[in-house]
mmCIF file of C-alpha atoms in Angstrom:
data_model
loop_
_atom_site.group_PDB
_atom_site.id
_atom_site.type_symbol
_atom_site.label_atom_id
_atom_site.label_comp_id
_atom_site.label_asym_id
_atom_site.label_seq_id
_atom_site.Cartn_x
_atom_site.Cartn_y
_atom_site.Cartn_z
ATOM 1 C CA ASN A 1 7.565 13.272 22.726
ATOM 2 C CA CYS A 2 6.902 11.947 19.198
ATOM 3 C CA SER A 3 3.114 11.997 19.544
ATOM 4 C CA PHE A 4 -0.023 14.121 19.672
ATOM 5 C CA ASP A 5 -2.521 14.246 22.516
ATOM 6 C CA ALA A 6 -6.059 15.630 22.203
ATOM 7 C CA VAL A 7 -5.439 17.537 18.987
ATOM 8 C CA ASP A 8 -8.536 19.534 18.022
ATOM 9 C CA PHE A 9 -9.333 20.121 14.371
ATOM 10 C CA THR A 10 -12.318 21.119 12.274
ATOM 11 C CA VAL A 11 -13.372 19.025 9.300
ATOM 12 C CA GLU A 12 -13.119 21.096 6.137
ATOM 13 C CA LEU A 13 -14.356 20.457 2.608
ATOM 14 C CA ASN A 14 -12.262 20.705 -0.539
ATOM 15 C CA PRO A 15 -13.498 22.570 -3.685
ATOM 16 C CA PHE A 16 -15.268 19.377 -4.830
ATOM 17 C CA GLY A 17 -17.320 19.072 -1.632
ATOM 18 C CA ALA A 18 -15.382 16.103 -0.222
ATOM 19 C CA GLN A 19 -13.701 16.061 3.176
ATOM 20 C CA ALA A 20 -10.253 17.606 2.983
ATOM 21 C CA ALA A 21 -7.230 15.808 4.372
ATOM 22 C CA THR A 22 -6.036 16.670 7.873
ATOM 23 C CA TRP A 23 -2.253 16.726 8.267
ATOM 24 C CA LEU A 24 -0.471 15.837 11.507
ATOM 25 C CA ASN A 25 3.218 16.645 11.687
ATOM 26 C CA PHE A 26 5.401 14.415 13.870
ATOM 27 C CA THR A 27 8.726 15.846 14.993
ATOM 28 C CA ASN A 28 11.599 14.917 17.311
ATOM 29 C CA CYS A 29 11.102 11.218 16.571
ATOM 30 C CA THR A 30 13.966 8.758 16.909
ATOM 31 C CA PHE A 31 13.295 5.729 14.721
ATOM 32 C CA ASP A 32 15.520 2.730 14.123
ATOM 33 C CA PRO A 33 15.910 2.469 10.300
ATOM 34 C CA ARG A 34 15.781 -1.347 10.488
ATOM 35 C CA THR A 35 12.498 -1.527 12.404
ATOM 36 C CA ASP A 36 8.926 -1.317 11.114
ATOM 37 C CA TYR A 37 6.638 1.124 12.906
ATOM 38 C CA LEU A 38 2.926 1.885 12.988
ATOM 39 C CA ILE A 39 1.339 5.203 13.924
ATOM 40 C CA GLY A 40 -1.887 4.815 15.862
ATOM 41 C CA ILE A 41 -4.496 7.578 15.502
ATOM 42 C CA TYR A 42 -7.679 7.721 17.568
ATOM 43 C CA VAL A 43 -10.500 10.056 16.507
ATOM 44 C CA GLU A 44 -13.875 10.881 18.013
ATOM 45 C CA ASP A 45 -16.380 13.719 17.980
ATOM 46 C CA SER A 46 -16.526 16.599 20.430
ATOM 47 C CA GLY A 47 -18.812 14.640 22.780
ATOM 48 C CA ASP A 48 -15.769 13.001 24.422
ATOM 49 C CA ASN A 49 -17.661 9.741 24.990
ATOM 50 C CA ASN A 50 -14.791 7.383 24.203
ATOM 51 C CA ASP A 51 -16.785 5.999 21.267
ATOM 52 C CA GLY A 52 -14.417 6.915 18.447
ATOM 53 C CA ALA A 53 -12.315 4.828 16.087
ATOM 54 C CA LEU A 54 -8.682 3.748 16.140
ATOM 55 C CA ALA A 55 -6.677 3.438 12.926
ATOM 56 C CA SER A 56 -3.039 2.610 12.249
ATOM 57 C CA ILE A 57 -0.775 3.416 9.315
ATOM 58 C CA ARG A 58 2.789 2.454 8.526
ATOM 59 C CA VAL A 59 5.560 5.017 8.785
ATOM 60 C CA LEU A 60 6.467 5.887 5.194
ATOM 61 C CA LYS A 61 10.017 7.131 5.793
ATOM 62 C CA LEU A 62 12.418 5.919 8.427
ATOM 63 C CA ALA A 63 15.341 8.109 9.428
ATOM 64 C CA ASP A 64 18.575 7.294 7.574
ATOM 65 C CA ALA A 65 16.898 4.744 5.308
ATOM 66 C CA SER A 66 18.778 4.126 2.057
ATOM 67 C CA ASN A 67 15.589 4.775 0.099
ATOM 68 C CA TYR A 68 12.041 5.885 0.794
ATOM 69 C CA PHE A 69 8.829 6.771 -1.010
ATOM 70 C CA LEU A 70 8.013 10.264 -2.201
ATOM 71 C CA ILE A 71 4.719 8.873 -3.523
ATOM 72 C CA SER A 72 3.502 5.605 -2.051
ATOM 73 C CA PRO A 73 2.482 2.800 -4.435
ATOM 74 C CA ARG A 74 -1.000 3.149 -5.889
ATOM 75 C CA LEU A 75 -2.998 1.324 -8.533
ATOM 76 C CA LEU A 76 -2.856 2.523 -12.119
ATOM 77 C CA GLY A 77 -5.990 1.492 -13.995
ATOM 78 C CA THR A 78 -7.825 -1.747 -13.184
ATOM 79 C CA ALA A 79 -6.517 -4.607 -11.066
ATOM 80 C CA TYR A 80 -7.275 -7.832 -12.905
ATOM 81 C CA ALA A 81 -6.852 -11.187 -11.226
ATOM 82 C CA ASP A 82 -3.874 -11.984 -13.466
ATOM 83 C CA ASN A 83 -2.180 -8.613 -13.918
ATOM 84 C CA PHE A 84 -2.148 -5.005 -12.788
ATOM 85 C CA THR A 85 0.180 -2.001 -12.663
ATOM 86 C CA MET A 86 1.292 0.022 -9.652
ATOM 87 C CA GLU A 87 2.838 3.476 -9.840
ATOM 88 C CA TYR A 88 5.081 5.125 -7.237
ATOM 89 C CA ARG A 89 8.087 7.402 -6.799
ATOM 90 C CA THR A 90 11.143 6.890 -4.615
ATOM 91 C CA ALA A 91 13.761 9.353 -3.466
ATOM 92 C CA ASN A 92 16.712 7.407 -4.858
ATOM 93 C CA ALA A 93 17.627 4.743 -7.360
ATOM 94 C CA GLY A 94 17.756 1.226 -5.973
ATOM 95 C CA PHE A 95 15.520 -1.824 -5.847
ATOM 96 C CA ALA A 96 11.956 -2.668 -4.887
ATOM 97 C CA TRP A 97 10.268 -5.836 -3.662
ATOM 98 C CA CYS A 98 6.538 -6.394 -3.295
ATOM 99 C CA ALA A 99 4.000 -8.546 -1.522
ATOM 100 C CA ILE A 100 0.281 -9.082 -2.024
ATOM 101 C CA VAL A 101 -1.498 -10.050 1.178
ATOM 102 C CA LEU A 102 -4.990 -10.221 2.623
ATOM 103 C CA PRO A 103 -6.079 -7.265 4.800
ATOM 104 C CA GLU A 104 -5.974 -9.360 7.978
ATOM 105 C CA MET A 105 -2.308 -10.204 7.289
ATOM 106 C CA LEU A 106 -1.147 -6.589 6.983
ATOM 107 C CA GLU A 107 -0.084 -5.911 10.560
ATOM 108 C CA SER A 108 2.179 -8.977 10.705
ATOM 109 C CA VAL A 109 4.243 -8.416 7.543
ATOM 110 C CA PRO A 110 7.619 -6.711 8.152
ATOM 111 C CA GLY A 111 9.883 -5.333 5.455
ATOM 112 C CA ALA A 112 12.210 -8.331 5.715
ATOM 113 C CA SER A 113 9.362 -10.676 4.753
ATOM 114 C CA VAL A 114 8.432 -8.544 1.745
ATOM 115 C CA MET A 115 12.069 -8.547 0.656
ATOM 116 C CA SER A 116 12.360 -12.331 1.045
ATOM 117 C CA GLY A 117 9.331 -12.884 -1.197
ATOM 118 C CA ASN A 118 7.876 -15.693 0.929
ATOM 119 C CA VAL A 119 4.679 -14.010 2.140
ATOM 120 C CA SER A 120 3.092 -12.887 -1.100
ATOM 121 C CA LEU A 121 -0.109 -14.480 -2.370
ATOM 122 C CA GLY A 122 -0.737 -15.324 -5.998
ATOM 123 C CA GLY A 123 1.344 -17.040 -8.641
ATOM 124 C CA PRO A 124 5.074 -17.715 -8.161
ATOM 125 C CA ASN A 125 6.013 -15.268 -10.943
ATOM 126 C CA CYS A 126 3.805 -12.373 -9.829
ATOM 127 C CA CYS A 127 5.464 -10.702 -6.861
ATOM 128 C CA GLN A 128 8.456 -12.843 -5.961
ATOM 129 C CA SER A 129 11.527 -10.983 -7.240
ATOM 130 C CA SER A 130 12.970 -7.491 -7.037
ATOM 131 C CA THR A 131 12.779 -4.826 -9.712
ATOM 132 C CA PRO A 132 15.442 -2.149 -10.309
ATOM 133 C CA ILE A 133 14.485 1.485 -9.754
ATOM 134 C CA THR A 134 15.887 4.327 -11.832
ATOM 135 C CA THR A 135 14.800 7.744 -10.629
ATOM 136 C CA LEU A 136 13.839 10.544 -12.980
ATOM 137 C CA ALA A 137 12.859 13.959 -11.669
ATOM 138 C CA ASN A 138 9.102 14.291 -11.138
ATOM 139 C CA VAL A 139 8.382 11.055 -13.031
ATOM 140 C CA LEU A 140 6.300 8.257 -11.527
ATOM 141 C CA GLN A 141 7.770 4.777 -11.822
ATOM 142 C CA GLN A 142 5.552 1.876 -12.854
ATOM 143 C CA TRP A 143 5.674 -1.816 -12.006
ATOM 144 C CA THR A 144 3.449 -4.151 -14.005
ATOM 145 C CA LEU A 145 2.841 -7.502 -12.326
ATOM 146 C CA THR A 146 1.752 -10.462 -14.450
ATOM 147 C CA ASN A 147 0.734 -14.117 -13.957
ATOM 148 C CA CYS A 148 -0.624 -13.231 -10.532
ATOM 149 C CA ALA A 149 -3.411 -15.841 -10.402
ATOM 150 C CA LEU A 150 -5.291 -13.921 -7.700
ATOM 151 C CA SER A 151 -8.915 -14.593 -6.869
ATOM 152 C CA MET A 152 -11.483 -12.454 -8.668
ATOM 153 C CA ASP A 153 -13.592 -9.913 -6.811
ATOM 154 C CA THR A 154 -11.321 -10.152 -3.768
ATOM 155 C CA GLU A 155 -9.773 -7.451 -1.604
ATOM 156 C CA TYR A 156 -5.990 -7.508 -1.264
ATOM 157 C CA VAL A 157 -3.304 -5.209 0.123
ATOM 158 C CA PHE A 158 -0.203 -4.343 -1.905
ATOM 159 C CA LEU A 159 3.059 -3.712 -0.037
ATOM 160 C CA MET A 160 6.365 -2.530 -1.451
ATOM 161 C CA TYR A 161 9.797 -2.396 0.153
ATOM 162 C CA THR A 162 12.515 -0.197 -1.338
ATOM 163 C CA SER A 163 16.203 0.086 -0.517
ATOM 164 C CA SER A 164 19.641 0.306 -2.100
ATOM 165 C CA GLY A 165 19.809 -3.484 -1.918
ATOM 166 C CA GLY A 166 19.975 -4.278 1.789
ATOM 167 C CA LEU A 167 17.563 -4.380 4.702
ATOM 168 C CA ASP A 168 17.969 -0.659 5.386
ATOM 169 C CA GLY A 169 15.072 0.677 3.351
ATOM 170 C CA THR A 170 11.435 1.607 3.804
ATOM 171 C CA LEU A 171 8.208 -0.381 3.714
ATOM 172 C CA SER A 172 5.288 1.379 2.046
ATOM 173 C CA SER A 173 1.912 1.825 3.612
ATOM 174 C CA GLY A 174 -0.486 -0.865 2.457
ATOM 175 C CA TYR A 175 -2.517 -0.049 -0.653
ATOM 176 C CA THR A 176 -5.882 -1.822 -0.610
ATOM 177 C CA PHE A 177 -7.367 -2.854 -3.939
ATOM 178 C CA LYS A 178 -10.005 -5.228 -5.281
ATOM 179 C CA THR A 179 -9.488 -7.536 -8.235
ATOM 180 C CA PHE A 180 -11.855 -7.427 -11.174
ATOM 181 C CA GLY A 181 -11.018 -10.524 -13.239
ATOM 182 C CA THR A 182 -10.381 -10.827 -16.981
ATOM 183 C CA LEU A 183 -13.161 -10.783 -19.557
ATOM 184 C CA GLY A 184 -12.366 -14.426 -20.306
ATOM 185 C CA HIS A 185 -12.979 -15.380 -16.693
ATOM 186 C CA ILE A 186 -16.216 -13.427 -16.596
ATOM 187 C CA ARG A 187 -17.488 -15.042 -19.814
ATOM 188 C CA VAL A 188 -16.703 -18.556 -18.540
ATOM 189 C CA THR A 189 -18.520 -17.821 -15.273
ATOM 190 C CA TRP A 190 -21.550 -16.471 -17.159
ATOM 191 C CA LEU A 191 -21.677 -19.515 -19.445
ATOM 192 C CA GLN A 192 -21.494 -21.832 -16.443
ATOM 193 C CA LYS A 193 -24.405 -20.038 -14.785
ATOM 194 C CA GLU A 194 -26.472 -20.225 -17.993
ATOM 195 C CA THR A 195 -25.717 -23.971 -18.298
ATOM 196 C CA ASP A 196 -26.681 -24.639 -14.676
ATOM 197 C CA ALA A 197 -29.979 -22.763 -14.997
#
């Protein structure tokens, strides 16, 4: 009984005129802390024509996990092809591992693969090792990744796994971002185009 069926809700606007978030509370769920889960949500209008859209998101906190996210990883500033910074907050001190994947890879990446470091794209020194986490009350942690060697102007998904050190933690929801590229890269590209003209 860990699900919703035909939940009706009205779209509301926030004070800035944008669509406000709709919260669905799941209760009485029995999750295995060592298993990755996805929540599937289907939405459609009141016409009931079976022409809606299906979306899936990762479960952010698994029961009895040694660590979990209070704030899921999100981009801080601009994502350059070589470096960028993510910010997040976990419930406990511990460790974090990350992976950078293409959107089409997202559904097939479990926490164990993120922890092993063998699925991440980019340079070998970008997202291949763990980082220690020290928790401070109401303070966002930051992780700056360098030497990433990602492609410019490309969409990627950032994943982070956190635990006390073992495979008993939590995998974040995927954060989608697009690389910009350094000014040096942009200048070289512009000069090449001018030369070819």
